[in-house]
Amino acid sequence: MNVSILQMVSIVSYSNAYLSDQLPEISNQGEKISMYCNKVLFHVPVVGNENQYTTQAPIDWFISLKYRGVKEVKLFYKAIPNQNIPERMSAGFVGGAGVWMVEVVLEGKSEFWYSKWVVDEDQRKLGSNRIWTVTYKLAPVDQLPSEVYDIKQQIDELKSILENLVDFCTIEDLDNWKNIFKGAREVLLKGKPSTSTYLKDMIVEGIYTDEALALMEASDRAYVFSGMGSWNDIAGFSSKEQEQVYIRLSEQLYTCLNKSILSFANSCLSCSM
């Protein structure tokens, strides 16, 4: 999965757990959401002077949510039409997967926090695997239309698309990709996450159903839209008709994965109440 999306999923998880008093120890949570990052910071506008801001670490930002009367925190996504290339083609790169934001719900309005990822050249030269400095800033909007997706419906939709992809890969002799899609589908069929998934380290345990966790893992496994050598680079199909099947299934998968990620991330709202 795109790491910037995964980080927002993590922020939503820890924020809601803290708001519902299900996160008794938060001293190490900044570390958990900082995968590949040297720093993760929130630029919080100063009340009465929007041109100035204070800088908060994730832990301080979590604490401030209760102080400000925040009701809940959600994940927000909006696709951005691009006439040059489909969004799935750029989804593997930071900032290329549409508009993802953290929505902070207050009384009568929302705040939308977007992230900016910048490479820390000093860390890169040192050979560190934590080369990113991530800054969350407040977008100049307080209301945006958002969609709600059902966990069970997304599981059924994703299972169907994955089954079609397995069949397609069988016809085209794409065994490696076939195994990826087959493995993702098996997680959904079991209805619970595998014990080896790293995603458990990125979220708060106990505020999701097993079905929701399985959907998240399957979505991560099936998120094949990355850089060079990814599913986007598949070519040389057996026929023009099969090429069109590839395009159709790829678009269906990408759309379904985005809905599934939203469904999982925001399911913690009802589970934590």
mmCIF file of C-alpha atoms in Angstrom:
data_model
loop_
_atom_site.group_PDB
_atom_site.id
_atom_site.type_symbol
_atom_site.label_atom_id
_atom_site.label_comp_id
_atom_site.label_asym_id
_atom_site.label_seq_id
_atom_site.Cartn_x
_atom_site.Cartn_y
_atom_site.Cartn_z
ATOM 1 C CA MET A 1 0.000 0.000 0.000
ATOM 2 C CA ASN A 2 1.097 3.571 -0.602
ATOM 3 C CA VAL A 3 2.976 4.449 2.595
ATOM 4 C CA SER A 4 1.438 7.916 2.873
ATOM 5 C CA ILE A 5 -2.054 6.371 2.911
ATOM 6 C CA LEU A 6 -0.993 3.784 5.478
ATOM 7 C CA GLN A 7 0.341 6.529 7.743
ATOM 8 C CA MET A 8 -3.033 8.301 7.646
ATOM 9 C CA VAL A 9 -4.805 5.021 8.446
ATOM 10 C CA SER A 10 -2.539 4.757 11.474
ATOM 11 C CA ILE A 11 -3.213 8.336 12.577
ATOM 12 C CA VAL A 12 -6.973 7.768 12.320
ATOM 13 C CA SER A 13 -6.657 4.585 14.374
ATOM 14 C CA TYR A 14 -4.637 6.111 17.212
ATOM 15 C CA SER A 15 -6.669 9.323 17.246
ATOM 16 C CA ASN A 16 -9.986 7.540 17.756
ATOM 17 C CA ALA A 17 -8.525 5.156 20.303
ATOM 18 C CA TYR A 18 -7.268 8.103 22.322
ATOM 19 C CA LEU A 19 -10.575 9.953 22.033
ATOM 20 C CA SER A 20 -12.427 6.903 23.345
ATOM 21 C CA ASP A 21 -9.943 6.289 26.187
ATOM 22 C CA GLN A 22 -8.735 3.027 24.654
ATOM 23 C CA LEU A 23 -5.136 4.137 24.322
ATOM 24 C CA PRO A 24 -3.773 4.240 27.897
ATOM 25 C CA GLU A 25 -0.127 4.418 26.874
ATOM 26 C CA ILE A 26 0.735 6.741 23.992
ATOM 27 C CA SER A 27 4.402 7.393 24.638
ATOM 28 C CA ASN A 28 5.535 5.232 21.713
ATOM 29 C CA GLN A 29 2.753 5.900 19.230
ATOM 30 C CA GLY A 30 4.731 8.540 17.328
ATOM 31 C CA GLU A 31 7.244 5.832 16.512
ATOM 32 C CA LYS A 32 4.601 3.471 15.202
ATOM 33 C CA ILE A 33 3.195 5.892 12.646
ATOM 34 C CA SER A 34 6.639 7.069 11.494
ATOM 35 C CA MET A 35 7.607 4.183 9.228
ATOM 36 C CA TYR A 36 10.253 5.378 6.721
ATOM 37 C CA CYS A 37 10.113 8.849 8.291
ATOM 38 C CA ASN A 38 12.745 10.880 10.103
ATOM 39 C CA LYS A 39 10.086 13.279 11.410
ATOM 40 C CA VAL A 40 6.295 13.528 11.441
ATOM 41 C CA LEU A 41 4.983 16.928 12.471
ATOM 42 C CA PHE A 42 1.681 18.788 12.625
ATOM 43 C CA HIS A 43 1.646 22.509 11.837
ATOM 44 C CA VAL A 44 -1.162 23.850 14.022
ATOM 45 C CA PRO A 45 -2.378 27.405 13.248
ATOM 46 C CA VAL A 46 -2.228 29.878 16.117
ATOM 47 C CA VAL A 47 -5.702 30.979 17.182
ATOM 48 C CA GLY A 48 -6.250 34.554 16.031
ATOM 49 C CA ASN A 49 -3.296 34.529 13.648
ATOM 50 C CA GLU A 50 -3.625 32.021 10.821
ATOM 51 C CA ASN A 51 -0.265 33.064 9.367
ATOM 52 C CA GLN A 52 1.556 31.609 12.374
ATOM 53 C CA TYR A 53 1.594 28.046 13.622
ATOM 54 C CA THR A 54 3.000 25.859 16.341
ATOM 55 C CA THR A 55 4.650 22.517 15.595
ATOM 56 C CA GLN A 56 3.316 19.434 17.348
ATOM 57 C CA ALA A 57 4.598 15.860 17.398
ATOM 58 C CA PRO A 58 1.917 13.183 16.808
ATOM 59 C CA ILE A 59 1.620 12.477 20.534
ATOM 60 C CA ASP A 60 0.902 16.142 21.310
ATOM 61 C CA TRP A 61 -1.571 16.298 18.435
ATOM 62 C CA PHE A 62 -3.478 13.282 19.802
ATOM 63 C CA ILE A 63 -3.693 14.945 23.216
ATOM 64 C CA SER A 64 -4.930 18.214 21.704
ATOM 65 C CA LEU A 65 -7.906 16.472 20.071
ATOM 66 C CA LYS A 66 -9.768 16.045 23.353
ATOM 67 C CA TYR A 67 -8.854 19.538 24.500
ATOM 68 C CA ARG A 68 -10.418 20.994 21.346
ATOM 69 C CA GLY A 69 -13.619 18.955 21.631
ATOM 70 C CA VAL A 70 -13.033 16.730 18.624
ATOM 71 C CA LYS A 71 -15.850 14.220 18.068
ATOM 72 C CA GLU A 72 -14.054 11.726 15.826
ATOM 73 C CA VAL A 73 -11.279 11.432 13.249
ATOM 74 C CA LYS A 74 -11.867 9.915 9.815
ATOM 75 C CA LEU A 75 -9.994 9.106 6.637
ATOM 76 C CA PHE A 76 -10.992 11.125 3.568
ATOM 77 C CA TYR A 77 -10.307 10.419 -0.115
ATOM 78 C CA LYS A 78 -11.186 12.109 -3.375
ATOM 79 C CA ALA A 79 -10.108 10.932 -6.805
ATOM 80 C CA ILE A 80 -8.473 13.505 -9.059
ATOM 81 C CA PRO A 81 -9.233 13.041 -12.764
ATOM 82 C CA ASN A 82 -6.089 13.113 -14.871
ATOM 83 C CA GLN A 83 -6.401 13.250 -18.628
ATOM 84 C CA ASN A 84 -2.806 12.127 -19.145
ATOM 85 C CA ILE A 85 -2.676 8.890 -17.117
ATOM 86 C CA PRO A 86 -5.096 6.938 -14.912
ATOM 87 C CA GLU A 87 -4.646 7.585 -11.190
ATOM 88 C CA ARG A 88 -3.660 3.959 -10.621
ATOM 89 C CA MET A 89 -0.535 4.545 -12.721
ATOM 90 C CA SER A 90 0.819 7.175 -10.312
ATOM 91 C CA ALA A 91 -0.574 5.652 -7.104
ATOM 92 C CA GLY A 92 2.710 4.065 -6.070
ATOM 93 C CA PHE A 93 4.420 7.416 -5.697
ATOM 94 C CA VAL A 94 4.069 9.865 -2.807
ATOM 95 C CA GLY A 95 1.265 12.295 -3.624
ATOM 96 C CA GLY A 96 0.180 10.344 -6.695
ATOM 97 C CA ALA A 97 -2.818 8.463 -5.326
ATOM 98 C CA GLY A 98 -5.494 11.155 -5.395
ATOM 99 C CA VAL A 99 -6.294 13.388 -2.432
ATOM 100 C CA TRP A 100 -6.102 11.635 0.932
ATOM 101 C CA MET A 101 -6.599 13.649 4.114
ATOM 102 C CA VAL A 102 -7.259 13.153 7.810
ATOM 103 C CA GLU A 103 -10.691 14.583 8.656
ATOM 104 C CA VAL A 104 -11.080 15.920 12.192
ATOM 105 C CA VAL A 105 -14.780 16.233 13.057
ATOM 106 C CA LEU A 106 -15.755 19.067 15.393
ATOM 107 C CA GLU A 107 -19.176 20.470 16.326
ATOM 108 C CA GLY A 108 -20.779 21.645 13.079
ATOM 109 C CA LYS A 109 -17.650 21.495 10.920
ATOM 110 C CA SER A 110 -14.597 19.472 9.998
ATOM 111 C CA GLU A 111 -10.881 20.118 9.586
ATOM 112 C CA PHE A 112 -8.988 18.427 6.774
ATOM 113 C CA TRP A 113 -5.295 17.742 7.282
ATOM 114 C CA TYR A 114 -3.120 16.951 4.270
ATOM 115 C CA SER A 115 0.448 15.670 4.324
ATOM 116 C CA LYS A 116 3.561 16.883 2.540
ATOM 117 C CA TRP A 117 6.440 14.423 2.170
ATOM 118 C CA VAL A 118 9.932 15.818 1.630
ATOM 119 C CA VAL A 119 13.184 13.851 1.412
ATOM 120 C CA ASP A 120 15.682 14.695 4.155
ATOM 121 C CA GLU A 121 18.910 14.803 2.147
ATOM 122 C CA ASP A 122 21.114 14.460 5.234
ATOM 123 C CA GLN A 123 19.347 11.225 6.198
ATOM 124 C CA ARG A 124 19.526 9.962 2.620
ATOM 125 C CA LYS A 125 23.288 10.562 2.423
ATOM 126 C CA LEU A 126 23.734 8.661 5.681
ATOM 127 C CA GLY A 127 22.018 5.665 4.120
ATOM 128 C CA SER A 128 19.120 5.788 6.570
ATOM 129 C CA ASN A 129 15.843 4.042 5.731
ATOM 130 C CA ARG A 130 14.045 6.959 7.400
ATOM 131 C CA ILE A 131 14.559 9.646 4.787
ATOM 132 C CA TRP A 132 11.205 11.421 4.852
ATOM 133 C CA THR A 133 10.110 14.495 6.768
ATOM 134 C CA VAL A 134 6.312 14.563 6.806
ATOM 135 C CA THR A 135 4.353 17.683 7.662
ATOM 136 C CA TYR A 136 0.594 17.752 8.186
ATOM 137 C CA LYS A 137 -1.079 21.065 7.422
ATOM 138 C CA LEU A 138 -4.632 22.326 7.642
ATOM 139 C CA ALA A 139 -6.432 22.614 4.297
ATOM 140 C CA PRO A 140 -8.458 25.823 3.772
ATOM 141 C CA VAL A 141 -11.819 23.998 3.792
ATOM 142 C CA ASP A 142 -14.223 22.947 6.547
ATOM 143 C CA GLN A 143 -16.691 20.815 4.625
ATOM 144 C CA LEU A 144 -16.250 18.212 1.882
ATOM 145 C CA PRO A 145 -18.592 15.462 0.698
ATOM 146 C CA SER A 146 -17.500 12.052 1.956
ATOM 147 C CA GLU A 147 -18.662 8.522 1.208
ATOM 148 C CA VAL A 148 -19.429 5.728 3.664
ATOM 149 C CA TYR A 149 -18.646 2.161 2.607
ATOM 150 C CA ASP A 150 -19.834 -1.019 4.292
ATOM 151 C CA ILE A 151 -17.249 -3.615 5.366
ATOM 152 C CA LYS A 152 -19.254 -6.650 4.231
ATOM 153 C CA GLN A 153 -20.112 -5.080 0.893
ATOM 154 C CA GLN A 154 -16.472 -4.223 0.240
ATOM 155 C CA ILE A 155 -15.374 -7.742 1.166
ATOM 156 C CA ASP A 156 -17.810 -9.217 -1.365
ATOM 157 C CA GLU A 157 -16.784 -6.744 -4.054
ATOM 158 C CA LEU A 158 -13.062 -7.279 -3.534
ATOM 159 C CA LYS A 159 -13.444 -11.092 -3.455
ATOM 160 C CA SER A 160 -15.228 -11.006 -6.807
ATOM 161 C CA ILE A 161 -12.597 -8.797 -8.457
ATOM 162 C CA LEU A 162 -9.746 -10.903 -7.057
ATOM 163 C CA GLU A 163 -11.376 -14.076 -8.381
ATOM 164 C CA ASN A 164 -11.571 -12.510 -11.848
ATOM 165 C CA LEU A 165 -7.933 -11.441 -11.593
ATOM 166 C CA VAL A 166 -6.849 -14.966 -10.643
ATOM 167 C CA ASP A 167 -8.664 -16.294 -13.719
ATOM 168 C CA PHE A 168 -7.070 -13.618 -15.900
ATOM 169 C CA CYS A 169 -3.572 -14.386 -14.600
ATOM 170 C CA THR A 170 -4.133 -18.098 -15.210
ATOM 171 C CA ILE A 171 -4.955 -17.439 -18.858
ATOM 172 C CA GLU A 172 -1.980 -15.104 -19.287
ATOM 173 C CA ASP A 173 0.507 -17.336 -17.378
ATOM 174 C CA LEU A 174 1.169 -14.624 -14.791
ATOM 175 C CA ASP A 175 1.881 -17.000 -11.924
ATOM 176 C CA ASN A 176 3.500 -14.504 -9.524
ATOM 177 C CA TRP A 177 0.601 -12.074 -9.808
ATOM 178 C CA LYS A 178 -1.865 -14.942 -9.615
ATOM 179 C CA ASN A 179 -0.404 -15.986 -6.258
ATOM 180 C CA ILE A 180 -0.621 -12.403 -4.940
ATOM 181 C CA PHE A 181 -4.307 -12.072 -5.812
ATOM 182 C CA LYS A 182 -5.058 -15.607 -4.647
ATOM 183 C CA GLY A 183 -3.384 -14.936 -1.293
ATOM 184 C CA ALA A 184 -5.377 -11.733 -0.801
ATOM 185 C CA ARG A 185 -8.618 -13.548 -1.569
ATOM 186 C CA GLU A 186 -7.784 -16.356 0.861
ATOM 187 C CA VAL A 187 -7.486 -13.816 3.683
ATOM 188 C CA LEU A 188 -11.009 -12.607 2.915
ATOM 189 C CA LEU A 189 -12.344 -16.171 2.759
ATOM 190 C CA LYS A 190 -10.873 -16.921 6.209
ATOM 191 C CA GLY A 191 -12.509 -13.783 7.606
ATOM 192 C CA LYS A 192 -9.606 -12.854 9.841
ATOM 193 C CA PRO A 193 -6.077 -11.457 9.404
ATOM 194 C CA SER A 194 -2.985 -13.657 9.299
ATOM 195 C CA THR A 195 -0.726 -13.719 12.322
ATOM 196 C CA SER A 196 2.237 -12.451 10.286
ATOM 197 C CA THR A 197 0.764 -9.213 8.918
ATOM 198 C CA TYR A 198 2.811 -6.142 9.816
ATOM 199 C CA LEU A 199 -0.331 -3.992 9.710
ATOM 200 C CA LYS A 200 -1.109 -4.900 13.314
ATOM 201 C CA ASP A 201 1.861 -2.757 14.340
ATOM 202 C CA MET A 202 0.382 0.283 12.597
ATOM 203 C CA ILE A 203 -3.038 0.343 14.260
ATOM 204 C CA VAL A 204 -4.599 -0.010 17.701
ATOM 205 C CA GLU A 205 -5.714 -3.533 18.501
ATOM 206 C CA GLY A 206 -9.190 -4.154 19.837
ATOM 207 C CA ILE A 207 -11.124 -1.481 17.936
ATOM 208 C CA TYR A 208 -11.733 -3.419 14.688
ATOM 209 C CA THR A 209 -13.666 -6.569 13.861
ATOM 210 C CA ASP A 210 -11.800 -9.557 12.415
ATOM 211 C CA GLU A 211 -13.609 -9.016 9.121
ATOM 212 C CA ALA A 212 -12.395 -5.416 8.967
ATOM 213 C CA LEU A 213 -8.821 -6.493 9.731
ATOM 214 C CA ALA A 214 -9.029 -9.151 7.021
ATOM 215 C CA LEU A 215 -10.234 -6.536 4.539
ATOM 216 C CA MET A 216 -7.314 -4.296 5.429
ATOM 217 C CA GLU A 217 -4.752 -7.059 5.002
ATOM 218 C CA ALA A 218 -6.288 -8.226 1.731
ATOM 219 C CA SER A 219 -6.302 -4.640 0.451
ATOM 220 C CA ASP A 220 -2.651 -4.263 1.342
ATOM 221 C CA ARG A 221 -1.717 -7.554 -0.330
ATOM 222 C CA ALA A 222 -3.674 -6.663 -3.479
ATOM 223 C CA TYR A 223 -2.340 -3.103 -3.700
ATOM 224 C CA VAL A 224 -0.160 -3.827 -6.735
ATOM 225 C CA PHE A 225 0.024 -0.255 -8.006
ATOM 226 C CA SER A 226 3.546 0.860 -7.220
ATOM 227 C CA GLY A 227 6.617 1.935 -9.202
ATOM 228 C CA MET A 228 8.635 0.153 -11.865
ATOM 229 C CA GLY A 229 7.972 -3.561 -12.192
ATOM 230 C CA SER A 230 4.504 -3.321 -10.680
ATOM 231 C CA TRP A 231 1.181 -4.512 -12.059
ATOM 232 C CA ASN A 232 0.986 -1.248 -14.003
ATOM 233 C CA ASP A 233 3.889 -2.414 -16.192
ATOM 234 C CA ILE A 234 2.308 -5.663 -17.356
ATOM 235 C CA ALA A 235 2.358 -5.936 -21.164
ATOM 236 C CA GLY A 236 2.442 -8.478 -23.985
ATOM 237 C CA PHE A 237 -1.035 -9.951 -23.661
ATOM 238 C CA SER A 238 -2.288 -12.894 -25.663
ATOM 239 C CA SER A 239 -4.837 -10.749 -27.504
ATOM 240 C CA LYS A 240 -6.245 -7.233 -27.773
ATOM 241 C CA GLU A 241 -9.333 -8.478 -25.977
ATOM 242 C CA GLN A 242 -7.233 -9.660 -23.037
ATOM 243 C CA GLU A 243 -5.491 -6.298 -22.906
ATOM 244 C CA GLN A 244 -8.884 -4.643 -22.499
ATOM 245 C CA VAL A 245 -9.756 -7.142 -19.746
ATOM 246 C CA TYR A 246 -6.511 -6.175 -17.985
ATOM 247 C CA ILE A 247 -7.364 -2.467 -18.168
ATOM 248 C CA ARG A 248 -10.916 -3.028 -16.941
ATOM 249 C CA LEU A 249 -9.915 -5.270 -14.038
ATOM 250 C CA SER A 250 -7.078 -2.929 -13.041
ATOM 251 C CA GLU A 251 -9.430 0.033 -12.823
ATOM 252 C CA GLN A 252 -11.993 -2.009 -10.901
ATOM 253 C CA LEU A 253 -9.352 -3.216 -8.457
ATOM 254 C CA TYR A 254 -7.909 0.245 -7.847
ATOM 255 C CA THR A 255 -11.342 1.768 -7.209
ATOM 256 C CA CYS A 256 -12.354 -1.091 -4.939
ATOM 257 C CA LEU A 257 -9.128 -0.917 -2.919
ATOM 258 C CA ASN A 258 -9.610 2.777 -2.201
ATOM 259 C CA LYS A 259 -13.163 2.142 -0.999
ATOM 260 C CA SER A 260 -11.968 -0.812 1.077
ATOM 261 C CA ILE A 261 -9.253 1.244 2.766
ATOM 262 C CA LEU A 262 -11.798 3.929 3.655
ATOM 263 C CA SER A 263 -14.215 1.275 4.894
ATOM 264 C CA PHE A 264 -11.616 -0.330 7.147
ATOM 265 C CA ALA A 265 -10.074 2.876 8.470
ATOM 266 C CA ASN A 266 -13.395 4.447 9.380
ATOM 267 C CA SER A 267 -14.870 1.264 10.835
ATOM 268 C CA CYS A 268 -12.936 1.975 14.034
ATOM 269 C CA LEU A 269 -15.400 4.801 14.723
ATOM 270 C CA SER A 270 -18.278 2.414 15.464
ATOM 271 C CA CYS A 271 -16.047 -0.222 17.075
ATOM 272 C CA SER A 272 -14.555 2.252 19.541
ATOM 273 C CA MET A 273 -17.811 3.779 20.756
#
